[in-house]
Amino acid sequence: MSMFKVFDVAGSGMAAQSLRLNTVASNLANADSVSGTAEGAYRAKEPLFAAVQRSLGGAKEAGGDGAVGVQVQGITESQADVQAHYEPGNPMADADGYVYGSNVNPIDELVNMISASRSYQNNVEAMNTAKQLMIKTLDLGK
């Protein structure tokens, strides 16, 4: 595997963690939103990732080399119950006086944010280390 493919692998990891950070931001922005129906309430979202083996330059058996990367499989919604609050004065309240809040847990989202941020930083560090190794290798030829 070429040393340059390290950048592809780390880049796919950075893109995945960037999507994860954006999803966390969306969840936190909607944590206090309410709806007039349980079905209309915001549900926490989370990206689903998979490690994939990509064949680059042909099949691996035919001499092509593969690189492992991260692929986004989709975005899932939490199936946890939404919270019903009795607020008859709220304009969003249903006929019984209930409004339905999101099922976002802010503490879980903050943990996800820290984890995604550190994973992103690790991928940046992998890229920087690969770059430094390549520069030192080139310096050997001087």
Coordinates of C-alpha atoms in Angstrom, one line a residue:
M1 CA 0.0 0.0 0.0
S2 CA 1.4 3.4 -1.0
M3 CA 2.1 5.9 1.8
F4 CA -0.1 8.4 0.0
K5 CA -3.1 6.2 0.7
V6 CA -2.7 7.1 4.4
F7 CA -4.1 10.5 3.5
D8 CA -7.1 8.9 1.9
V9 CA -7.8 6.8 5.0
A10 CA -7.4 9.7 7.4
G11 CA -9.3 12.0 5.2
S12 CA -12.3 9.6 5.1
G13 CA -12.1 9.4 8.9
M14 CA -12.1 13.2 9.2
A15 CA -15.1 13.5 6.9
A16 CA -17.0 10.9 8.9
Q17 CA -16.2 12.7 12.2
S18 CA -17.1 16.1 10.7
L19 CA -20.6 14.6 9.8
R20 CA -20.8 13.2 13.3
L21 CA -20.1 16.7 14.8
N22 CA -22.7 18.3 12.5
T23 CA -25.3 15.7 13.6
V24 CA -24.5 16.4 17.3
A25 CA -24.9 20.1 16.7
S26 CA -28.3 19.5 15.0
N27 CA -29.4 17.4 18.0
L28 CA -28.3 20.0 20.5
A29 CA -30.0 22.8 18.6
N30 CA -33.3 20.8 18.7
A31 CA -32.9 19.5 22.3
D32 CA -35.6 21.9 23.6
S33 CA -37.9 21.9 20.7
V34 CA -41.6 20.9 21.2
S35 CA -44.3 19.6 18.9
G36 CA -48.1 19.2 19.2
T37 CA -47.8 15.4 18.4
A38 CA -45.5 12.6 19.4
E39 CA -44.9 11.8 15.8
G40 CA -43.8 15.4 15.0
A41 CA -41.4 15.7 17.9
Y42 CA -37.7 15.9 17.0
R43 CA -35.9 12.6 17.4
A44 CA -32.1 12.4 18.0
K45 CA -30.1 11.4 15.0
E46 CA -26.9 9.5 14.8
P47 CA -24.7 8.6 11.8
L48 CA -24.0 5.0 11.0
F49 CA -20.5 4.3 9.9
A50 CA -18.8 1.3 8.4
A51 CA -15.1 0.4 7.8
V52 CA -14.8 -0.6 4.1
Q53 CA -12.1 -2.1 2.0
R54 CA -11.9 -0.3 -1.3
S55 CA -10.2 -1.9 -4.3
L56 CA -8.0 0.7 -5.9
G57 CA -6.5 0.1 -9.3
G58 CA -8.3 -3.2 -9.9
A59 CA -8.9 -6.3 -7.8
K60 CA -6.5 -7.1 -5.0
E61 CA -5.7 -10.5 -6.6
A62 CA -4.9 -8.7 -9.9
G63 CA -2.2 -6.6 -8.3
G64 CA -4.3 -3.6 -7.2
D65 CA -3.9 -2.5 -3.6
G66 CA -6.8 -1.6 -1.4
A67 CA -7.2 1.0 1.2
V68 CA -9.4 0.9 4.2
G69 CA -11.7 3.9 4.8
V70 CA -14.8 5.0 6.6
Q71 CA -18.1 5.1 4.8
V72 CA -21.3 6.7 6.0
Q73 CA -24.1 4.1 5.7
G74 CA -26.8 6.5 6.7
I75 CA -28.3 8.5 9.5
T76 CA -30.5 6.7 12.0
E77 CA -33.2 8.2 14.3
S78 CA -33.5 7.3 18.0
Q79 CA -36.5 5.1 18.8
A80 CA -36.6 6.3 22.4
D81 CA -39.9 7.7 23.6
V82 CA -40.4 11.4 23.5
Q83 CA -41.4 13.3 26.6
A84 CA -44.9 14.5 27.0
H85 CA -45.3 17.7 29.1
Y86 CA -48.6 19.1 30.3
E87 CA -48.7 22.7 29.2
P88 CA -52.2 23.7 28.3
G89 CA -51.2 27.4 27.7
N90 CA -48.6 26.4 25.0
P91 CA -49.9 27.2 21.5
M92 CA -48.4 23.9 20.3
A93 CA -50.4 21.9 22.9
D94 CA -52.7 19.2 21.7
A95 CA -56.4 18.9 22.7
D96 CA -55.4 17.4 26.0
G97 CA -52.9 20.2 26.8
Y98 CA -49.8 18.2 26.1
V99 CA -46.7 19.2 24.1
Y100 CA -44.1 16.6 23.1
G101 CA -40.4 17.4 23.5
S102 CA -37.5 15.8 21.7
N103 CA -35.8 12.7 22.9
V104 CA -32.3 14.3 22.7
N105 CA -30.1 13.6 25.8
P106 CA -27.8 16.6 26.0
I107 CA -25.2 14.8 28.1
D108 CA -25.0 11.9 25.6
E109 CA -24.6 14.5 22.8
L110 CA -21.8 16.3 24.7
V111 CA -20.0 13.0 25.1
N112 CA -20.5 12.3 21.4
M113 CA -19.1 15.7 20.6
I114 CA -15.9 15.2 22.7
S115 CA -15.4 11.7 21.1
A116 CA -15.9 13.0 17.6
S117 CA -13.6 15.9 18.2
R118 CA -10.8 13.6 19.5
S119 CA -11.3 11.2 16.7
Y120 CA -11.0 14.0 14.2
Q121 CA -7.8 15.2 16.0
N122 CA -6.4 11.7 15.8
N123 CA -6.9 11.6 12.1
V124 CA -5.2 15.0 11.7
E125 CA -2.3 13.7 13.8
A126 CA -2.0 10.6 11.5
M127 CA -1.9 12.8 8.5
N128 CA 0.8 15.1 10.0
T129 CA 2.9 12.1 11.1
A130 CA 2.7 10.6 7.6
K131 CA 3.7 14.0 6.1
Q132 CA 6.7 14.3 8.4
L133 CA 7.8 10.8 7.6
M134 CA 7.6 11.5 3.9
I135 CA 9.6 14.7 4.3
K136 CA 12.3 12.9 6.4
T137 CA 12.5 10.2 3.7
L138 CA 13.0 12.8 1.0
D139 CA 15.7 14.5 3.2
L140 CA 17.7 11.2 3.2
G141 CA 18.3 11.7 -0.5
K142 CA 20.1 15.1 0.0

